[in-house]
Coordinates of C-alpha atoms and ligand atoms in Angstrom, one line a residue:
M58 CA -27.4 -29.1 105.6
T59 CA -28.3 -29.0 102.0
G60 CA -27.5 -32.6 101.0
Y61 CA -28.0 -31.7 97.4
I62 CA -25.8 -33.3 94.8
S63 CA -23.8 -30.3 93.7
K64 CA -22.0 -32.1 90.8
I65 CA -24.2 -34.5 88.9
E66 CA -22.1 -37.6 88.0
P67 CA -23.1 -39.9 85.2
W68 CA -24.5 -42.5 87.5
H69 CA -26.9 -40.1 89.3
K70 CA -29.0 -39.8 86.2
S71 CA -28.4 -43.4 85.0
V72 CA -30.4 -46.6 85.3
V73 CA -28.6 -49.9 85.4
Y74 CA -30.1 -53.1 83.9
Q75 CA -29.0 -56.4 85.4
I76 CA -28.5 -59.3 83.0
Y77 CA -28.3 -62.9 84.2
P78 CA -26.7 -64.3 81.0
K79 CA -27.7 -67.9 81.7
S80 CA -31.4 -67.0 81.5
F81 CA -31.3 -64.1 79.0
L82 CA -31.3 -65.5 75.5
D83 CA -29.9 -68.7 74.0
T84 CA -28.7 -68.5 70.4
T85 CA -27.1 -71.9 70.1
G86 CA -29.9 -74.2 71.3
N87 CA -28.0 -75.6 74.2
G88 CA -30.6 -74.4 76.7
T89 CA -28.2 -71.8 78.2
G90 CA -28.2 -68.1 77.4
D91 CA -25.1 -66.6 75.9
L92 CA -23.3 -63.4 74.9
R93 CA -24.6 -63.3 71.4
G94 CA -28.1 -63.5 72.9
I95 CA -27.3 -60.3 74.7
I96 CA -26.0 -58.6 71.5
R97 CA -29.2 -59.6 69.8
K98 CA -31.3 -57.8 72.4
L99 CA -29.4 -54.6 72.6
D100 CA -32.0 -52.7 70.6
Y101 CA -34.6 -53.8 73.1
L102 CA -32.4 -52.5 76.0
Q103 CA -31.7 -49.2 74.2
H104 CA -35.4 -48.8 73.6
L105 CA -36.0 -49.3 77.3
G106 CA -33.5 -46.4 77.9
V107 CA -31.1 -48.0 80.4
D108 CA -27.5 -46.7 80.6
Y109 CA -25.4 -49.6 81.9
L110 CA -25.7 -53.4 81.6
W111 CA -24.4 -55.3 84.6
L112 CA -23.7 -58.9 83.6
T113 CA -23.5 -61.5 86.4
P114 CA -20.3 -63.5 86.1
V115 CA -19.4 -64.7 82.6
Y116 CA -16.0 -66.2 83.5
P117 CA -15.0 -69.9 83.2
S118 CA -16.7 -71.7 86.1
P119 CA -17.8 -75.2 87.1
Q120 CA -21.2 -73.4 87.7
H121 CA -21.9 -74.8 91.1
D122 CA -23.1 -71.3 92.0
N123 CA -23.9 -70.2 88.5
G124 CA -20.6 -68.5 87.8
Y125 CA -20.0 -67.0 91.3
D126 CA -17.5 -69.8 91.6
V127 CA -14.9 -68.3 89.3
A128 CA -12.2 -70.6 87.9
D129 CA -10.4 -67.9 85.8
Y130 CA -10.9 -64.1 86.3
C131 CA -9.6 -63.2 82.8
A132 CA -11.5 -65.3 80.3
I133 CA -15.0 -66.1 79.1
E134 CA -17.0 -69.2 80.0
P135 CA -17.1 -71.2 76.8
A136 CA -20.9 -71.9 77.3
Y137 CA -21.4 -68.1 77.0
G138 CA -19.1 -67.6 74.0
N139 CA -15.6 -66.2 73.6
M140 CA -13.5 -63.1 74.0
D141 CA -14.4 -61.9 70.5
D142 CA -18.1 -62.1 71.4
F143 CA -17.4 -60.1 74.6
E144 CA -15.5 -57.4 72.7
E145 CA -18.2 -57.1 70.2
L146 CA -20.8 -56.8 73.0
V147 CA -18.8 -53.9 74.5
Q148 CA -18.6 -52.1 71.2
E149 CA -22.2 -52.7 70.2
A150 CA -23.5 -51.6 73.6
E151 CA -21.3 -48.5 73.4
S152 CA -22.6 -47.6 70.0
R153 CA -26.1 -47.6 71.5
G154 CA -25.0 -45.4 74.5
M155 CA -24.8 -48.2 77.0
G156 CA -21.7 -49.3 79.1
I157 CA -20.9 -52.8 80.3
M158 CA -20.5 -53.5 84.0
L159 CA -18.9 -56.7 85.1
D160 CA -19.5 -58.7 88.2
M161 CA -16.2 -59.2 90.1
V162 CA -16.2 -62.0 92.7
F163 CA -13.2 -61.1 94.8
N164 CA -14.2 -62.7 98.1
H165 CA -13.6 -66.2 96.9
T166 CA -12.6 -68.3 93.9
S167 CA -13.8 -71.7 92.7
T168 CA -11.9 -74.6 94.2
E169 CA -11.2 -75.4 90.5
H170 CA -9.2 -72.2 90.1
I171 CA -5.5 -72.9 89.4
W172 CA -4.5 -71.1 92.6
F173 CA -6.6 -73.4 94.8
Q174 CA -5.4 -76.4 92.8
K175 CA -1.8 -75.5 93.6
A176 CA -2.7 -74.9 97.2
L177 CA -4.1 -78.4 97.3
E178 CA -0.8 -79.7 96.0
G179 CA 0.8 -78.0 99.1
D180 CA 2.5 -75.1 97.2
P181 CA 3.1 -72.6 100.1
K182 CA 2.8 -69.6 97.8
Y183 CA -0.8 -70.6 97.0
L184 CA -1.7 -71.9 100.4
D185 CA -1.3 -68.3 101.5
Y186 CA -3.8 -67.2 98.8
Y187 CA -6.6 -68.8 100.9
I188 CA -7.6 -69.1 104.5
F189 CA -6.2 -72.5 105.7
R190 CA -6.2 -73.3 109.4
D191 CA -5.2 -76.3 111.6
P192 CA -8.0 -78.2 113.3
V193 CA -8.8 -77.1 116.8
E194 CA -9.3 -80.1 119.2
G195 CA -9.7 -82.3 116.1
K196 CA -12.5 -80.2 114.8
E197 CA -13.3 -77.2 112.6
P198 CA -11.2 -74.1 113.6
T199 CA -14.4 -72.1 114.4
N200 CA -18.2 -72.7 114.5
W201 CA -18.9 -70.2 111.7
Q202 CA -21.7 -71.1 109.4
S203 CA -21.7 -71.1 105.6
K204 CA -24.3 -68.8 104.1
F205 CA -25.5 -71.8 102.1
G206 CA -25.9 -74.0 105.1
G207 CA -23.6 -76.1 107.3
N208 CA -20.2 -75.3 108.8
A209 CA -18.0 -72.8 106.9
W210 CA -14.8 -74.9 107.1
E211 CA -13.9 -77.9 104.9
F212 CA -11.2 -80.4 105.8
V213 CA -8.5 -81.3 103.3
P214 CA -7.1 -84.7 104.5
S215 CA -3.9 -84.5 102.3
L216 CA -3.0 -81.2 104.0
G217 CA -4.4 -81.9 107.5
Q218 CA -6.0 -78.5 107.4
Y219 CA -9.4 -76.8 106.9
Y220 CA -10.1 -74.0 104.4
L221 CA -12.8 -71.3 104.9
H222 CA -15.7 -71.1 102.6
L223 CA -18.4 -68.5 103.6
F224 CA -20.5 -69.8 100.7
D225 CA -20.5 -73.2 98.9
V226 CA -17.8 -75.7 99.7
T227 CA -16.6 -75.1 96.1
Q228 CA -16.1 -71.4 96.8
A229 CA -12.9 -70.9 98.9
D230 CA -12.4 -67.5 100.6
L231 CA -9.3 -65.6 99.4
N232 CA -6.8 -64.2 101.9
W233 CA -6.8 -60.5 101.4
E234 CA -4.1 -60.1 104.0
N235 CA -1.7 -61.4 101.4
P236 CA -0.4 -58.5 99.3
E237 CA 0.1 -60.9 96.3
V238 CA -3.6 -61.7 96.4
Q239 CA -4.4 -58.0 96.2
E240 CA -2.0 -57.6 93.2
E241 CA -3.8 -60.5 91.4
I242 CA -7.1 -58.8 92.0
Y243 CA -5.8 -55.5 90.6
R244 CA -4.6 -57.3 87.5
A245 CA -8.0 -58.9 87.0
A246 CA -9.8 -55.6 87.3
N247 CA -7.4 -53.8 85.0
F248 CA -7.6 -56.6 82.4
W249 CA -11.3 -55.8 82.0
L250 CA -10.9 -52.0 82.2
D251 CA -8.5 -52.3 79.3
K252 CA -11.3 -54.1 77.4
G253 CA -13.5 -51.0 77.8
V254 CA -15.8 -52.1 80.5
R255 CA -17.4 -49.0 82.3
G256 CA -18.2 -50.4 85.7
F257 CA -18.0 -53.1 88.2
R258 CA -20.4 -54.7 90.6
L259 CA -18.3 -56.2 93.4
D260 CA -19.8 -59.3 94.9
V261 CA -20.0 -59.5 98.7
I262 CA -17.1 -57.1 98.8
N263 CA -17.7 -56.1 102.5
L264 CA -16.8 -59.7 103.6
I265 CA -13.2 -59.7 102.3
S266 CA -11.4 -58.5 105.4
K267 CA -11.2 -61.2 108.1
P268 CA -9.8 -60.6 111.5
D269 CA -6.3 -61.8 112.4
Q270 CA -7.6 -64.2 115.1
L271 CA -10.6 -66.3 114.1
E272 CA -12.8 -67.2 117.1
N273 CA -16.0 -69.0 117.8
D274 CA -19.2 -67.0 117.7
Y275 CA -21.4 -67.9 120.6
V276 CA -24.3 -65.5 119.7
G277 CA -24.4 -65.8 115.9
D278 CA -23.1 -67.5 112.8
G279 CA -19.7 -65.7 112.7
R280 CA -20.7 -62.8 110.4
R281 CA -20.1 -60.1 113.0
F282 CA -16.4 -60.9 112.8
Y283 CA -15.9 -60.5 109.1
T284 CA -18.8 -58.2 107.9
D285 CA -17.4 -54.7 107.2
G286 CA -14.2 -56.3 108.6
P287 CA -11.2 -54.5 110.2
R288 CA -9.3 -53.5 107.0
I289 CA -12.3 -53.2 104.6
H290 CA -12.0 -49.4 104.0
E291 CA -8.3 -49.6 103.5
F292 CA -8.7 -52.5 101.0
L293 CA -11.3 -50.7 99.0
K294 CA -9.3 -47.5 98.9
E295 CA -6.3 -49.5 97.6
L296 CA -8.5 -51.3 95.0
N297 CA -9.8 -47.9 93.8
R298 CA -6.4 -46.4 93.6
N299 CA -4.8 -49.3 91.7
T300 CA -7.6 -49.9 89.3
F301 CA -10.8 -48.0 88.4
G302 CA -9.7 -44.9 90.2
Q303 CA -7.2 -44.4 87.4
H304 CA -10.0 -44.0 84.8
E305 CA -12.6 -41.4 84.2
K306 CA -16.2 -42.1 84.9
I307 CA -16.1 -45.8 86.0
I308 CA -19.2 -46.7 88.0
T309 CA -18.8 -49.1 90.9
V310 CA -21.3 -50.7 93.2
G311 CA -20.5 -52.9 96.2
E312 CA -22.8 -55.7 97.3
M313 CA -22.8 -55.2 101.1
S314 CA -24.1 -58.2 103.1
S315 CA -25.6 -57.4 106.5
T316 CA -23.9 -54.0 106.5
T317 CA -24.6 -50.7 108.4
L318 CA -25.6 -47.2 107.3
E319 CA -22.4 -45.8 108.7
N320 CA -20.2 -48.1 106.7
C321 CA -22.2 -47.5 103.5
I322 CA -21.8 -43.8 103.9
R323 CA -18.0 -44.3 104.0
Y324 CA -18.1 -46.8 101.1
S325 CA -20.0 -44.4 98.8
N326 CA -19.1 -40.8 99.9
P327 CA -16.9 -39.6 97.0
E328 CA -14.5 -38.0 99.4
E329 CA -13.5 -41.4 100.7
R330 CA -12.5 -42.6 97.2
E331 CA -13.9 -46.1 97.6
L332 CA -17.0 -46.9 95.5
S333 CA -19.8 -45.0 93.7
M334 CA -22.6 -46.7 95.6
T335 CA -23.7 -49.7 97.7
F336 CA -26.4 -52.3 97.7
N337 CA -27.8 -53.2 101.1
F338 CA -30.5 -55.8 101.8
H339 CA -32.2 -54.6 105.0
H340 CA -35.4 -53.7 103.1
L341 CA -35.6 -57.2 101.6
K342 CA -35.7 -58.8 105.0
V343 CA -39.0 -57.3 106.1
D344 CA -40.7 -60.7 105.4
Y345 CA -38.0 -62.8 107.3
P346 CA -39.5 -63.5 110.7
G347 CA -36.8 -63.0 113.3
G348 CA -34.3 -62.5 110.5
E349 CA -34.9 -66.0 109.2
K350 CA -35.0 -66.4 105.4
W351 CA -36.3 -70.0 105.4
K352 CA -39.5 -69.2 107.4
L353 CA -42.6 -67.5 105.9
A354 CA -44.3 -64.3 107.1
P355 CA -46.2 -61.5 105.4
P356 CA -44.1 -58.4 104.7
D357 CA -43.9 -55.8 107.5
F358 CA -44.6 -52.6 105.5
Q359 CA -44.1 -50.3 108.6
S360 CA -40.5 -51.5 109.0
L361 CA -40.0 -51.2 105.2
K362 CA -40.9 -47.5 105.4
K363 CA -38.7 -47.0 108.5
L364 CA -35.8 -48.6 106.8
F365 CA -36.1 -46.6 103.6
N366 CA -36.6 -43.4 105.5
S367 CA -33.5 -43.9 107.6
W368 CA -31.3 -45.0 104.8
Q369 CA -32.5 -42.3 102.4
T370 CA -32.1 -39.5 104.9
G371 CA -28.9 -40.8 106.4
M372 CA -27.3 -41.1 102.9
T373 CA -28.6 -37.6 102.0
E374 CA -27.2 -36.0 105.1
K375 CA -23.8 -37.6 104.9
G376 CA -23.2 -37.6 101.2
G377 CA -23.5 -41.3 100.5
W378 CA -25.3 -42.9 97.5
N379 CA -27.6 -45.9 97.4
A380 CA -28.2 -48.4 94.7
L381 CA -32.0 -48.7 94.5
F382 CA -33.6 -52.1 93.8
W383 CA -36.3 -54.6 94.6
C384 CA -35.1 -57.5 92.4
N385 CA -31.9 -59.3 91.5
H386 CA -30.8 -62.9 90.8
D387 CA -31.0 -63.8 94.5
Q388 CA -34.4 -62.4 95.3
P389 CA -37.9 -63.5 94.5
R390 CA -39.8 -61.3 92.0
V391 CA -41.1 -58.2 93.7
V392 CA -44.6 -58.4 92.2
S393 CA -45.1 -61.8 93.7
R394 CA -43.4 -61.0 96.9
L395 CA -44.7 -57.6 98.0
G396 CA -47.4 -57.0 95.4
D397 CA -50.2 -59.0 93.8
D398 CA -49.2 -61.0 90.7
T399 CA -52.8 -61.8 89.6
G400 CA -54.8 -60.1 86.9
E401 CA -54.9 -56.3 86.6
N402 CA -53.3 -56.0 90.1
R403 CA -50.1 -57.3 88.6
L404 CA -49.8 -54.3 86.4
L405 CA -50.8 -51.9 89.1
S406 CA -48.6 -53.2 91.9
A407 CA -45.6 -53.7 89.6
K408 CA -45.9 -50.0 88.5
M409 CA -46.4 -48.8 92.1
F410 CA -43.3 -50.5 93.4
A411 CA -41.3 -49.2 90.4
T412 CA -42.4 -45.7 91.1
L413 CA -41.6 -45.9 94.8
I414 CA -38.0 -46.9 94.2
H415 CA -37.2 -45.1 90.9
L416 CA -38.0 -41.7 92.3
M417 CA -35.9 -42.1 95.5
R418 CA -32.4 -40.7 95.8
G419 CA -29.9 -43.2 94.4
T420 CA -29.3 -45.2 91.2
P421 CA -32.1 -47.6 90.2
Y422 CA -31.4 -51.1 89.1
I423 CA -33.8 -53.1 87.0
Y424 CA -33.3 -56.9 87.0
Q425 CA -34.1 -58.6 83.7
G426 CA -37.8 -59.4 83.3
E427 CA -38.8 -57.0 86.1
E428 CA -39.8 -54.5 83.4
L429 CA -42.2 -57.1 82.2
G430 CA -43.7 -57.8 85.6
M431 CA -42.4 -61.3 85.5
T432 CA -43.6 -63.4 88.5
N433 CA -42.1 -66.1 90.7
A434 CA -41.4 -69.5 89.0
G435 CA -44.4 -71.4 90.4
F436 CA -42.5 -74.7 90.7
S437 CA -44.2 -77.5 92.5
H438 CA -41.5 -80.3 92.3
I439 CA -38.1 -80.3 93.9
E440 CA -36.7 -81.6 90.6
Q441 CA -37.5 -78.2 89.0
Y442 CA -35.0 -76.4 91.2
R443 CA -31.4 -75.9 90.3
D444 CA -30.0 -73.4 92.9
V445 CA -27.4 -74.8 95.3
E446 CA -28.7 -72.6 98.2
S447 CA -32.3 -73.8 97.6
L448 CA -31.3 -77.5 97.4
N449 CA -29.1 -77.3 100.5
H450 CA -31.8 -75.6 102.5
Y451 CA -34.5 -77.9 101.3
Q452 CA -32.6 -80.8 102.8
Q453 CA -32.0 -78.8 106.0
L454 CA -35.8 -78.1 106.3
L455 CA -36.5 -81.8 105.9
D456 CA -33.9 -82.7 108.5
Q457 CA -35.6 -80.2 110.9
G458 CA -38.7 -82.3 110.5
L459 CA -40.8 -80.3 108.0
S460 CA -42.8 -82.3 105.5
E461 CA -42.0 -82.1 101.8
N462 CA -45.0 -80.0 101.2
E463 CA -44.1 -77.5 103.9
A464 CA -40.5 -77.3 102.6
M465 CA -41.7 -76.9 99.0
A466 CA -44.0 -74.0 100.1
I467 CA -41.1 -72.2 101.6
L468 CA -39.0 -72.7 98.4
A469 CA -41.8 -71.4 96.3
E470 CA -41.6 -68.1 98.1
R471 CA -37.9 -67.9 98.9
S472 CA -35.9 -69.7 96.3
R473 CA -33.4 -67.7 94.2
D474 CA -34.6 -69.7 91.2
N475 CA -37.8 -67.5 91.3
A476 CA -35.6 -64.8 89.7
R477 CA -33.7 -67.1 87.4
T478 CA -36.3 -68.5 85.1
P479 CA -35.6 -67.6 81.5
I480 CA -36.9 -64.3 80.2
Q481 CA -40.2 -64.5 78.6
W482 CA -39.6 -62.9 75.2
D483 CA -42.8 -64.1 73.3
N484 CA -45.5 -66.7 73.4
S485 CA -43.7 -69.3 71.4
P486 CA -42.4 -72.6 73.0
H487 CA -40.1 -71.9 76.0
A488 CA -41.1 -68.2 75.6
G489 CA -38.6 -67.7 72.8
F490 CA -35.7 -68.1 75.1
T491 CA -34.3 -71.3 73.5
E492 CA -34.9 -73.7 70.7
G493 CA -33.5 -76.5 73.0
K494 CA -34.4 -77.5 76.5
P495 CA -33.9 -74.6 78.9
W496 CA -31.5 -75.2 81.8
L497 CA -34.3 -74.0 84.2
E498 CA -38.0 -74.2 83.2
V499 CA -39.8 -71.2 82.0
A500 CA -42.6 -69.9 84.2
D501 CA -45.9 -71.2 82.8
N502 CA -47.5 -67.7 82.4
Y503 CA -45.4 -66.8 79.4
Q504 CA -48.4 -66.8 77.1
E505 CA -49.7 -63.7 78.7
I506 CA -46.5 -62.2 80.2
N507 CA -43.9 -61.6 77.6
A508 CA -41.8 -58.8 76.0
R509 CA -43.6 -59.0 72.6
Q510 CA -47.0 -58.3 74.3
A511 CA -45.5 -55.6 76.4
L512 CA -44.0 -53.8 73.4
E513 CA -47.4 -53.7 71.7
D514 CA -49.4 -52.6 74.7
E515 CA -49.3 -48.9 75.5
N516 CA -50.4 -49.6 79.1
S517 CA -47.6 -52.2 79.8
I518 CA -45.3 -52.3 82.7
L519 CA -42.5 -52.0 80.2
N520 CA -43.7 -48.7 78.9
Y521 CA -44.1 -47.4 82.4
Y522 CA -40.5 -48.3 83.2
R523 CA -39.5 -46.3 80.1
D524 CA -41.4 -43.3 81.4
L525 CA -39.7 -43.5 84.8
I526 CA -36.2 -43.7 83.2
R527 CA -37.0 -40.8 81.0
L528 CA -38.2 -38.7 83.9
R529 CA -34.9 -39.2 85.8
K530 CA -33.1 -37.8 82.8
E531 CA -35.4 -34.9 82.4
Y532 CA -35.7 -33.7 85.9
D533 CA -32.6 -32.9 88.0
I534 CA -34.6 -33.1 91.2
I535 CA -34.9 -36.9 90.8
A536 CA -31.1 -37.3 90.6
A537 CA -30.0 -34.5 92.9
G538 CA -32.7 -33.6 95.4
N539 CA -32.8 -34.3 99.1
Y540 CA -35.1 -36.9 100.5
I541 CA -37.7 -36.0 103.2
P542 CA -40.1 -38.6 104.6
L543 CA -43.8 -37.7 104.7
E544 CA -45.7 -39.2 107.5
D545 CA -49.3 -40.2 107.0
H546 CA -50.4 -40.6 110.6
H547 CA -53.9 -41.3 109.4
N548 CA -53.2 -44.3 107.2
S549 CA -50.4 -46.9 107.5
A550 CA -51.1 -48.2 104.0
I551 CA -49.5 -45.0 102.5
F552 CA -45.8 -44.7 101.8
A553 CA -45.0 -41.1 100.8
Y554 CA -41.9 -38.9 100.6
R555 CA -40.8 -35.6 99.2
R556 CA -37.8 -34.7 97.2
E557 CA -36.5 -31.1 97.4
Y558 CA -34.1 -29.3 95.2
R559 CA -33.4 -25.6 94.8
S560 CA -36.8 -24.8 96.3
Q561 CA -38.6 -27.2 93.9
N562 CA -40.6 -30.0 95.4
L563 CA -41.5 -33.5 94.1
M564 CA -44.1 -35.6 96.1
V565 CA -44.4 -39.3 95.7
I566 CA -47.4 -41.0 97.3
C567 CA -48.0 -44.8 97.1
N568 CA -50.7 -47.1 98.4
L569 CA -49.0 -50.3 99.5
T570 CA -52.2 -52.3 99.5
G571 CA -54.9 -53.7 97.2
S572 CA -57.6 -51.7 99.0
P573 CA -58.5 -48.0 98.6
A574 CA -56.6 -45.8 101.0
K575 CA -57.4 -42.3 102.1
T576 CA -54.4 -40.1 102.8
S577 CA -53.9 -37.1 104.9
I578 CA -51.1 -36.0 102.6
E579 CA -52.4 -33.2 100.3
W580 CA -51.1 -31.4 97.4
G581 CA -52.1 -27.8 96.4
P582 CA -53.0 -26.5 93.0
G583 CA -49.3 -25.7 92.3
Y584 CA -48.6 -29.4 91.8
H585 CA -48.9 -31.1 88.5
L586 CA -48.9 -34.8 87.8
L587 CA -45.6 -36.4 86.6
I588 CA -46.6 -40.0 86.5
N589 CA -49.5 -42.1 87.8
N590 CA -50.4 -45.8 87.3
Y591 CA -54.0 -45.0 86.8
H592 CA -55.1 -42.7 84.0
Q593 CA -56.2 -39.8 85.9
L594 CA -55.6 -38.2 89.4
P595 CA -57.7 -39.4 92.3
H596 CA -60.3 -37.0 93.7
N597 CA -58.6 -34.3 95.8
D598 CA -61.5 -32.7 97.7
G599 CA -60.8 -32.9 101.4
M600 CA -59.0 -36.1 101.9
P601 CA -57.7 -37.8 98.7
E602 CA -58.3 -41.5 98.3
L603 CA -55.8 -43.6 96.5
R604 CA -57.1 -46.6 94.6
P605 CA -55.7 -50.1 95.1
W606 CA -51.9 -50.1 94.5
E607 CA -52.0 -46.5 93.3
S608 CA -48.9 -44.5 93.0
L609 CA -48.5 -40.9 92.0
A610 CA -45.7 -38.4 91.6
L611 CA -46.5 -34.7 91.6
L612 CA -44.1 -31.9 90.8
E613 CA -44.5 -28.4 92.2
L614 CA -44.1 -25.8 89.6
I615 CA -42.2 -22.7 90.6
Ligands
LIG606 O1 -24.8 -63.0 97.2 C1 -24.5 -62.7 98.5 C2 -25.4 -63.1 99.6 O2 -25.0 -63.3 100.7 C3 -26.9 -63.4 99.4 O3 -27.4 -62.5 98.5 C4 -27.1 -64.8 99.1 O4 -27.0 -65.1 97.7 C5 -28.5 -65.3 99.5 O5 -29.5 -64.3 99.3 C6 -28.5 -65.7 100.9 O6 -29.7 -66.1 101.4 C7 -23.8 -63.0 96.2 C8 -24.3 -63.3 94.8 O7 -25.2 -62.3 94.5 C9 -24.9 -64.7 94.9 O8 -25.5 -65.0 93.7 C10 -23.8 -65.6 95.2 O9 -24.3 -66.9 95.3 C11 -23.0 -65.2 96.4 O10 -22.7 -63.8 96.5 C12 -21.7 -65.9 96.5 O11 -20.8 -65.4 95.5

């Protein structure tokens, strides 16, 4: 087994930056970010050094789920601008060496989509675009649960049938068994490829294949029946063959909900001709006690290490490729969640977690504001929240008997709005995001944490991210090397691994805690420092001691 990448593809050396347009930059004063706001910040993104910009959905949408409820796959949401703005964005990004990646939501559409509206009128063609079923004994066809709370079926009295919605009631699941639906999806993907987009992020794409017979789940919420479902690999191969597979160098990433390593190897091994890489979320559940998101527990760093080690080695051995990330628009901010977002520790822990993930085998993703060390929102009133998932679960927590304070404490840690507060550009009102009233409040630490400050400060998190991105481009070992776990039996606070490529070695050693940590992992005189979040190496006589939140990467010179 070598496991090396023999042919380095563009995405192996690339870094993707995720933009949540609604919270990026508002140029009209309506309180909502827009495409022209992105164009205005392209120089900032070029300076950071990223290669692709993934935009979360920018299509017309009633915005019940901030655009993941798509009402038209081939147009631009008027609140974000128009098609001319989009085309200009593609060109302006290209001229700075960056490609646009679009977010394709193909598991479901908004119930305001014309297809669903026609289904509601009883048009048989469009009824077959969705998953409608008769009641069973006067009730929902199955006991499956929606990911946003409650039963996953909604009754339509005029039709006497239920439709399936794995997410919000306004997000109806599409019927991929219908070849016409597949054709519609291909048309949508090709529409954007013709506009020059260079990649796709495919929303919950491993949920699109539902079994023929839908049955009750007596041990879970139904996900085992449709996650990585029966025809999923066939559907992805066909999508590839009919759309992006016809173009050179298109990068694709599938968002895989509750998936397995075996499936992700198949999704991302180039020989399978499905996708370039996959997101999985196992490492972001290490603080969910018993797998429950809406309960609090400290992160279990031992299982975090185990998970990364098994995914990294598994993907190395079988030729799969990971998308690497801590943050996105659905996750709390990493520095608040796993690190320490106070004082100097915010800088140290943000840089440590960045090092840990950027030097792994896979393509790193940076979520807007992560490069500034932005923190959780810090909201204390339910009126400050906007996210449909948070509001639904808040109500459920109250229904379960929790007090308002207890429910608010859970939201403060878990809500997706933690990631969605506007970007903190500078220390002017609303952090320079808008001249109007922002759709979601800005976190109140924007006076200290903002892009202007970070650009001026040599020691900023932003400059550290620039260094990590540059290193990936400079050293093939980061893109192409194997991953080998390094066990520190002496100290569980240490997370360390080795990358190996053509007899070259790169060692990454991180202290996952805010206390000093001695490590049994040693490096000889042949190693030189690539990057460190302190200004000089720790003492290395006998047993080296890492300082609080310290991370270092050492390259063996040969
Ligand atoms: O998310 C899929 C998903 O299952 C979770 O990430 C979910 O949002 C949440 O974390 C459950 O606790 C994708 C999108 O990223 C998300 O924004 C959408 O709301 C969702 O699909 C539906 O399109």
